[in-house]
Amino acid sequence: MTNGKITTARLGDGGPEVGVQGLGCMGMSFAYGPSDAGESRATLERALELGVTLYDTADAYGLGENETFLAPFFKAHRDEVVIATKFALSIPPDDPTRRIIRNDPPYIRSCVEASLKRLDVEAIDLYYMHRRNPDVPIEESVGAMAELVREGKVKHLGLSEVTGGELRAAQAVHPIAAVQSEWSLFSRDIEAGVVPAARELGVALVPYSPLGRGFLTGAFSNPEKDLHADDFRRQQPRFTGDNAAANAALLEPVRSVAKSHGVSLGQIALAWAQQRAQVHDLPVVPIPGTRKRSRVEENAAATRIVLTDDELALLEPIAAEVAGDRYADMTFTSAGRE
């Protein structure tokens, strides 16, 4: 940190410069059970004070409610923040458990117009394709996104959960600033193809769920009992049944390293994610999600932690031993198509 603020990194060649850690805002109004709107707003402000400038949302989070919730904060700090939102997940109002992936150009245009209205901005700084529909050529989808850049509705383009090959095909159409994928001590599948492609092309990696959706904080002794009834993690394989107990046992090396540094388990998991930048030689900007000021302070402090080679070696085997996939249906992920 410099003057109490975290350092910065650039998202891709010619992309925006942001704090080296961003903030995932989904949980402020979606997916993780009840939240305190006042505390969430205070968390947004505290994050900015700490140098967090990349704020991540999506039109699918609460059927647009998350974008609407964030709009006043963005308006008050428009010149200080980088707004990232996404399209592609169409959720039928009569069945919120369903996900229909759409990448067709007319849908993309309708989504950006709706997001601009909800966010109350003239342009979105970083616009992601949230998920990939293989039935639509990626060149067609990215071509439509590139038109939005030319029209001034979007400044930079991003992709989420794409394969290395899909990233290369997209980059041939228009520069991609960032790829957002799950990346943590529990989830390392992107290192096989996506990370090398991103490094080769000069694209930044934005890891979502760098805390393993909270599992890596050690907060869940029994996830099925500890999680609220409407918490979507109850449907995630890693949080259910025998998998949960097996995965909880994998945290012992994280505890050991955390104890030696005098920090929390979550801070070690974040330090590991931040250090992927040096390990893989590319910009890495994790976006841990939180709704509390104390947590955003703790998360930002993790950017100052440097793990030794011995500590990294101790943590290395964890991902290979994790029980359960990161989603019940992995076809929507890059790993499901690599």
Tab-separated table of C-alpha atoms in Angstrom:
chain	number	residue	atom	x	y	z
A	1	MET	CA	0.000	0.000	0.000
A	2	THR	CA	1.023	3.602	-0.612
A	3	ASN	CA	-0.308	6.303	1.745
A	4	GLY	CA	-2.652	3.681	3.191
A	5	LYS	CA	-4.011	2.713	-0.216
A	6	ILE	CA	-3.482	-0.455	-2.192
A	7	THR	CA	-1.269	-0.359	-5.276
A	8	THR	CA	-2.637	-0.413	-8.823
A	9	ALA	CA	-2.556	-2.613	-11.913
A	10	ARG	CA	-3.657	-2.139	-15.509
A	11	LEU	CA	-6.365	-4.322	-17.012
A	12	GLY	CA	-4.928	-5.412	-20.328
A	13	ASP	CA	-3.018	-3.415	-22.916
A	14	GLY	CA	-4.688	-0.014	-22.959
A	15	GLY	CA	-7.259	-0.994	-20.339
A	16	PRO	CA	-8.132	0.981	-17.202
A	17	GLU	CA	-5.784	1.267	-14.244
A	18	VAL	CA	-7.451	-0.032	-11.091
A	19	GLY	CA	-6.631	-0.946	-7.524
A	20	VAL	CA	-4.823	-4.283	-7.442
A	21	GLN	CA	-7.849	-5.694	-5.611
A	22	GLY	CA	-11.449	-5.032	-6.628
A	23	LEU	CA	-14.778	-5.563	-4.912
A	24	GLY	CA	-17.417	-8.110	-5.862
A	25	CYS	CA	-20.774	-6.498	-5.121
A	26	MET	CA	-23.164	-9.370	-5.878
A	27	GLY	CA	-23.827	-10.322	-2.264
A	28	MET	CA	-24.995	-6.830	-1.355
A	29	SER	CA	-28.392	-7.610	-2.841
A	30	PHE	CA	-28.304	-11.162	-4.168
A	31	ALA	CA	-27.424	-14.822	-3.540
A	32	TYR	CA	-26.023	-14.827	0.005
A	33	GLY	CA	-29.136	-14.244	2.080
A	34	PRO	CA	-30.290	-11.056	3.867
A	35	SER	CA	-27.993	-8.033	3.845
A	36	ASP	CA	-27.816	-4.655	5.575
A	37	ALA	CA	-28.137	-1.973	2.884
A	38	GLY	CA	-26.638	0.718	5.111
A	39	GLU	CA	-23.579	-1.362	5.954
A	40	SER	CA	-23.173	-2.323	2.305
A	41	ARG	CA	-23.154	1.355	1.277
A	42	ALA	CA	-20.597	2.099	3.992
A	43	THR	CA	-18.513	-0.807	2.707
A	44	LEU	CA	-18.480	0.680	-0.793
A	45	GLU	CA	-17.225	3.990	0.576
A	46	ARG	CA	-14.582	2.369	2.779
A	47	ALA	CA	-13.319	0.282	-0.128
A	48	LEU	CA	-12.806	3.424	-2.194
A	49	GLU	CA	-10.904	5.058	0.659
A	50	LEU	CA	-8.558	2.049	0.633
A	51	GLY	CA	-7.875	2.397	-3.097
A	52	VAL	CA	-10.340	-0.229	-4.350
A	53	THR	CA	-11.608	1.212	-7.626
A	54	LEU	CA	-12.949	-1.791	-9.610
A	55	TYR	CA	-16.550	-2.575	-8.636
A	56	ASP	CA	-18.100	-5.703	-10.106
A	57	THR	CA	-21.793	-6.370	-10.708
A	58	ALA	CA	-24.038	-7.974	-13.368
A	59	ASP	CA	-27.524	-7.608	-14.771
A	60	ALA	CA	-28.351	-11.107	-13.503
A	61	TYR	CA	-27.721	-10.224	-9.852
A	62	GLY	CA	-31.219	-9.828	-8.485
A	63	LEU	CA	-32.648	-9.245	-11.965
A	64	GLY	CA	-30.930	-5.863	-12.129
A	65	GLU	CA	-31.422	-4.927	-8.478
A	66	ASN	CA	-27.693	-4.986	-7.771
A	67	GLU	CA	-26.951	-2.477	-10.533
A	68	THR	CA	-29.732	-0.219	-9.255
A	69	PHE	CA	-28.417	-0.468	-5.696
A	70	LEU	CA	-24.913	0.567	-6.781
A	71	ALA	CA	-26.007	3.462	-8.995
A	72	PRO	CA	-26.005	6.226	-6.322
A	73	PHE	CA	-22.489	5.290	-5.203
A	74	PHE	CA	-21.237	5.284	-8.786
A	75	LYS	CA	-22.861	8.638	-9.486
A	76	ALA	CA	-21.251	10.201	-6.424
A	77	HIS	CA	-17.791	8.906	-7.410
A	78	ARG	CA	-18.017	8.578	-11.184
A	79	ASP	CA	-14.497	9.830	-11.902
A	80	GLU	CA	-12.937	7.622	-9.222
A	81	VAL	CA	-14.453	4.222	-9.959
A	82	VAL	CA	-14.290	1.635	-12.735
A	83	ILE	CA	-17.707	0.065	-13.259
A	84	ALA	CA	-17.754	-3.546	-14.418
A	85	THR	CA	-21.011	-5.253	-15.274
A	86	LYS	CA	-22.050	-8.255	-17.357
A	87	PHE	CA	-24.666	-9.666	-19.709
A	88	ALA	CA	-25.571	-13.163	-20.963
A	89	LEU	CA	-27.564	-14.781	-18.161
A	90	SER	CA	-31.262	-14.484	-18.874
A	91	ILE	CA	-33.264	-15.513	-15.801
A	92	PRO	CA	-36.995	-16.170	-16.287
A	93	PRO	CA	-38.933	-14.185	-13.632
A	94	ASP	CA	-41.246	-17.172	-13.063
A	95	ASP	CA	-38.304	-19.526	-12.400
A	96	PRO	CA	-35.301	-17.770	-10.832
A	97	THR	CA	-33.394	-21.053	-10.605
A	98	ARG	CA	-33.104	-21.285	-14.411
A	99	ARG	CA	-30.253	-19.768	-16.417
A	100	ILE	CA	-30.616	-19.186	-20.143
A	101	ILE	CA	-27.345	-18.118	-21.764
A	102	ARG	CA	-27.743	-15.645	-24.606
A	103	ASN	CA	-24.866	-14.192	-26.641
A	104	ASP	CA	-26.790	-13.044	-29.742
A	105	PRO	CA	-26.230	-9.428	-30.872
A	106	PRO	CA	-29.854	-8.190	-30.426
A	107	TYR	CA	-29.862	-9.480	-26.849
A	108	ILE	CA	-26.480	-7.877	-26.131
A	109	ARG	CA	-27.765	-4.501	-27.300
A	110	SER	CA	-30.928	-4.753	-25.221
A	111	CYS	CA	-28.854	-5.690	-22.162
A	112	VAL	CA	-26.435	-2.806	-22.407
A	113	GLU	CA	-29.251	-0.293	-22.779
A	114	ALA	CA	-30.983	-1.695	-19.698
A	115	SER	CA	-27.763	-1.720	-17.651
A	116	LEU	CA	-26.922	1.860	-18.626
A	117	LYS	CA	-30.349	2.936	-17.439
A	118	ARG	CA	-30.155	1.078	-14.130
A	119	LEU	CA	-26.588	2.247	-13.456
A	120	ASP	CA	-27.532	5.796	-14.496
A	121	VAL	CA	-24.303	6.304	-16.458
A	122	GLU	CA	-23.486	7.240	-20.035
A	123	ALA	CA	-20.876	4.504	-20.477
A	124	ILE	CA	-19.871	1.242	-18.798
A	125	ASP	CA	-16.135	1.048	-18.117
A	126	LEU	CA	-15.765	-2.734	-18.465
A	127	TYR	CA	-18.504	-4.833	-20.084
A	128	TYR	CA	-18.236	-8.608	-19.708
A	129	MET	CA	-19.887	-11.479	-21.488
A	130	HIS	CA	-20.928	-13.331	-18.319
A	131	ARG	CA	-21.162	-16.829	-19.783
A	132	ARG	CA	-20.557	-18.393	-23.186
A	133	ASN	CA	-23.174	-19.951	-25.441
A	134	PRO	CA	-21.177	-22.136	-27.874
A	135	ASP	CA	-24.063	-22.057	-30.357
A	136	VAL	CA	-23.263	-18.395	-31.122
A	137	PRO	CA	-19.830	-17.793	-32.720
A	138	ILE	CA	-17.741	-15.815	-30.276
A	139	GLU	CA	-16.609	-13.584	-33.140
A	140	GLU	CA	-20.244	-12.574	-33.644
A	141	SER	CA	-20.785	-11.771	-29.977
A	142	VAL	CA	-17.546	-9.837	-29.564
A	143	GLY	CA	-18.249	-8.029	-32.822
A	144	ALA	CA	-21.520	-6.792	-31.345
A	145	MET	CA	-19.735	-5.767	-28.154
A	146	ALA	CA	-17.130	-3.899	-30.218
A	147	GLU	CA	-19.920	-1.874	-31.808
A	148	LEU	CA	-20.894	-0.708	-28.324
A	149	VAL	CA	-17.336	0.548	-27.824
A	150	ARG	CA	-17.455	2.465	-31.110
A	151	GLU	CA	-20.761	4.004	-30.057
A	152	GLY	CA	-19.341	5.134	-26.702
A	153	LYS	CA	-21.702	2.989	-24.612
A	154	VAL	CA	-18.843	0.783	-23.393
A	155	LYS	CA	-15.164	1.627	-22.860
A	156	HIS	CA	-13.488	-1.784	-22.533
A	157	LEU	CA	-14.482	-5.406	-23.109
A	158	GLY	CA	-14.190	-8.432	-20.872
A	159	LEU	CA	-15.105	-12.110	-20.976
A	160	SER	CA	-16.013	-14.489	-18.176
A	161	GLU	CA	-15.478	-18.247	-18.041
A	162	VAL	CA	-14.040	-18.556	-21.557
A	163	THR	CA	-11.443	-21.080	-22.697
A	164	GLY	CA	-7.985	-20.148	-23.922
A	165	GLY	CA	-9.070	-20.788	-27.501
A	166	GLU	CA	-12.183	-18.665	-27.121
A	167	LEU	CA	-10.088	-15.830	-25.702
A	168	ARG	CA	-7.736	-15.954	-28.681
A	169	ALA	CA	-10.680	-15.888	-31.108
A	170	ALA	CA	-12.211	-12.926	-29.290
A	171	GLN	CA	-8.955	-10.988	-29.147
A	172	ALA	CA	-8.686	-11.285	-32.935
A	173	VAL	CA	-11.932	-9.298	-33.221
A	174	HIS	CA	-11.387	-6.624	-30.549
A	175	PRO	CA	-8.944	-6.085	-27.647
A	176	ILE	CA	-10.053	-7.824	-24.455
A	177	ALA	CA	-9.035	-6.066	-21.253
A	178	ALA	CA	-9.826	-8.807	-18.752
A	179	VAL	CA	-10.995	-12.364	-18.297
A	180	GLN	CA	-12.990	-13.085	-15.177
A	181	SER	CA	-12.920	-16.676	-13.931
A	182	GLU	CA	-13.026	-18.494	-10.630
A	183	TRP	CA	-9.458	-18.806	-9.319
A	184	SER	CA	-8.468	-19.695	-5.785
A	185	LEU	CA	-6.677	-22.237	-3.637
A	186	PHE	CA	-9.728	-24.435	-4.259
A	187	SER	CA	-10.131	-23.775	-8.013
A	188	ARG	CA	-7.143	-23.785	-10.360
A	189	ASP	CA	-8.447	-25.308	-13.598
A	190	ILE	CA	-7.881	-22.089	-15.562
A	191	GLU	CA	-4.129	-22.433	-15.164
A	192	ALA	CA	-4.050	-25.110	-17.879
A	193	GLY	CA	-5.275	-23.032	-20.821
A	194	VAL	CA	-6.824	-19.699	-19.915
A	195	VAL	CA	-3.935	-18.208	-17.945
A	196	PRO	CA	-1.271	-18.973	-20.601
A	197	ALA	CA	-3.508	-17.466	-23.286
A	198	ALA	CA	-4.124	-14.344	-21.218
A	199	ARG	CA	-0.400	-13.903	-20.565
A	200	GLU	CA	0.373	-14.351	-24.259
A	201	LEU	CA	-2.258	-11.800	-25.316
A	202	GLY	CA	-1.644	-9.200	-22.613
A	203	VAL	CA	-5.031	-9.737	-20.953
A	204	ALA	CA	-5.559	-9.325	-17.202
A	205	LEU	CA	-7.110	-12.011	-15.003
A	206	VAL	CA	-9.866	-11.011	-12.587
A	207	PRO	CA	-10.404	-13.925	-10.183
A	208	TYR	CA	-13.895	-14.151	-8.755
A	209	SER	CA	-14.550	-16.162	-5.588
A	210	PRO	CA	-10.857	-15.975	-4.554
A	211	LEU	CA	-12.044	-17.005	-1.083
A	212	GLY	CA	-13.778	-20.117	-2.391
A	213	ARG	CA	-17.175	-18.456	-1.819
A	214	GLY	CA	-16.158	-18.001	1.798
A	215	PHE	CA	-15.043	-21.577	2.436
A	216	LEU	CA	-11.383	-20.551	2.565
A	217	THR	CA	-12.064	-18.178	5.461
A	218	GLY	CA	-12.751	-21.154	7.717
A	219	ALA	CA	-16.141	-19.683	8.618
A	220	PHE	CA	-18.190	-22.814	7.945
A	221	SER	CA	-17.985	-25.666	10.426
A	222	ASN	CA	-21.162	-27.110	8.895
A	223	PRO	CA	-22.153	-25.168	5.759
A	224	GLU	CA	-25.577	-26.773	5.434
A	225	LYS	CA	-26.451	-25.522	8.930
A	226	ASP	CA	-24.430	-22.295	8.872
A	227	LEU	CA	-25.873	-20.945	5.596
A	228	HIS	CA	-29.172	-19.067	5.338
A	229	ALA	CA	-32.051	-20.961	3.724
A	230	ASP	CA	-31.916	-18.875	0.512
A	231	ASP	CA	-28.105	-18.866	0.234
A	232	PHE	CA	-27.271	-20.293	-3.194
A	233	ARG	CA	-24.174	-22.032	-1.813
A	234	ARG	CA	-26.507	-24.662	-0.379
A	235	GLN	CA	-26.742	-25.936	-3.967
A	236	GLN	CA	-22.991	-25.917	-4.596
A	237	PRO	CA	-21.375	-29.386	-4.498
A	238	ARG	CA	-18.431	-28.253	-2.370
A	239	PHE	CA	-20.724	-27.043	0.410
A	240	THR	CA	-22.895	-30.144	0.688
A	241	GLY	CA	-22.764	-33.481	2.489
A	242	ASP	CA	-19.488	-35.323	2.814
A	243	ASN	CA	-17.810	-32.875	0.440
A	244	ALA	CA	-18.113	-30.062	2.977
A	245	ALA	CA	-16.402	-32.051	5.724
A	246	ALA	CA	-13.636	-33.201	3.384
A	247	ASN	CA	-12.985	-29.671	2.165
A	248	ALA	CA	-12.945	-28.241	5.693
A	249	ALA	CA	-10.093	-30.659	6.492
A	250	LEU	CA	-8.046	-29.168	3.626
A	251	LEU	CA	-7.745	-25.847	5.455
A	252	GLU	CA	-5.084	-26.996	7.921
A	253	PRO	CA	-2.125	-25.789	5.780
A	254	VAL	CA	-3.893	-22.434	5.353
A	255	ARG	CA	-4.278	-22.199	9.137
A	256	SER	CA	-0.601	-22.981	9.610
A	257	VAL	CA	0.525	-20.257	7.216
A	258	ALA	CA	-1.989	-17.776	8.649
A	259	LYS	CA	-0.678	-18.412	12.161
A	260	SER	CA	2.910	-17.768	11.097
A	261	HIS	CA	1.890	-14.391	9.643
A	262	GLY	CA	-0.524	-13.510	12.435
A	263	VAL	CA	-3.376	-12.990	9.972
A	264	SER	CA	-6.674	-14.646	9.039
A	265	LEU	CA	-7.179	-17.652	6.775
A	266	GLY	CA	-8.961	-15.452	4.268
A	267	GLN	CA	-5.989	-13.099	4.064
A	268	ILE	CA	-3.690	-15.987	3.194
A	269	ALA	CA	-6.091	-17.169	0.488
A	270	LEU	CA	-6.196	-13.646	-0.948
A	271	ALA	CA	-2.421	-13.217	-0.705
A	272	TRP	CA	-2.074	-16.467	-2.682
A	273	ALA	CA	-4.438	-15.135	-5.358
A	274	GLN	CA	-2.668	-11.773	-5.525
A	275	GLN	CA	0.690	-13.519	-5.857
A	276	ARG	CA	-0.483	-15.336	-9.014
A	277	ALA	CA	0.543	-12.111	-10.799
A	278	GLN	CA	4.208	-12.818	-10.096
A	279	VAL	CA	3.913	-16.590	-10.500
A	280	HIS	CA	2.285	-16.350	-13.948
A	281	ASP	CA	3.637	-12.966	-15.089
A	282	LEU	CA	0.346	-11.196	-15.854
A	283	PRO	CA	-1.912	-8.637	-14.154
A	284	VAL	CA	-4.189	-10.256	-11.547
A	285	VAL	CA	-6.951	-8.286	-9.793
A	286	PRO	CA	-9.064	-10.482	-7.477
A	287	ILE	CA	-12.580	-9.296	-6.618
A	288	PRO	CA	-13.458	-10.735	-3.202
A	289	GLY	CA	-17.031	-10.003	-2.263
A	290	THR	CA	-18.070	-8.609	1.091
A	291	ARG	CA	-20.838	-6.557	2.670
A	292	LYS	CA	-18.898	-5.397	5.726
A	293	ARG	CA	-16.374	-2.593	6.243
A	294	SER	CA	-14.253	-4.736	8.555
A	295	ARG	CA	-13.922	-7.391	5.871
A	296	VAL	CA	-12.973	-4.997	3.100
A	297	GLU	CA	-10.252	-3.597	5.376
A	298	GLU	CA	-9.012	-7.116	6.090
A	299	ASN	CA	-9.098	-8.037	2.399
A	300	ALA	CA	-7.194	-4.937	1.314
A	301	ALA	CA	-4.534	-5.593	3.957
A	302	ALA	CA	-3.900	-8.978	2.325
A	303	THR	CA	-2.282	-7.195	-0.634
A	304	ARG	CA	0.701	-6.476	1.661
A	305	ILE	CA	1.299	-10.152	2.524
A	306	VAL	CA	4.067	-11.954	0.627
A	307	LEU	CA	4.120	-15.739	0.902
A	308	THR	CA	7.459	-17.526	0.850
A	309	ASP	CA	8.338	-20.318	-1.558
A	310	ASP	CA	8.009	-22.810	1.291
A	311	GLU	CA	4.566	-21.501	2.174
A	312	LEU	CA	3.439	-21.633	-1.454
A	313	ALA	CA	4.674	-25.220	-1.628
A	314	LEU	CA	2.650	-26.086	1.481
A	315	LEU	CA	-0.505	-24.689	-0.128
A	316	GLU	CA	0.155	-26.193	-3.562
A	317	PRO	CA	-1.591	-29.597	-3.131
A	318	ILE	CA	-4.911	-28.220	-1.850
A	319	ALA	CA	-6.775	-27.699	-5.136
A	320	ALA	CA	-6.154	-31.238	-6.353
A	321	GLU	CA	-7.777	-32.644	-3.208
A	322	VAL	CA	-10.975	-30.565	-3.209
A	323	ALA	CA	-14.161	-32.639	-3.146
A	324	GLY	CA	-16.928	-31.626	-5.548
A	325	ASP	CA	-17.057	-29.375	-8.607
A	326	ARG	CA	-17.398	-25.626	-8.244
A	327	TYR	CA	-20.845	-25.777	-9.891
A	328	ALA	CA	-23.438	-28.523	-10.099
A	329	ASP	CA	-23.421	-27.991	-13.881
A	330	MET	CA	-19.911	-27.352	-15.164
A	331	THR	CA	-20.942	-27.010	-18.831
A	332	PHE	CA	-21.256	-23.251	-18.296
A	333	THR	CA	-17.605	-22.929	-17.242
A	334	SER	CA	-14.376	-22.773	-19.216
A	335	ALA	CA	-13.321	-26.073	-17.626
A	336	GLY	CA	-16.444	-27.686	-19.044
A	337	ARG	CA	-15.343	-26.783	-22.577
A	338	GLU	CA	-11.534	-27.028	-22.476
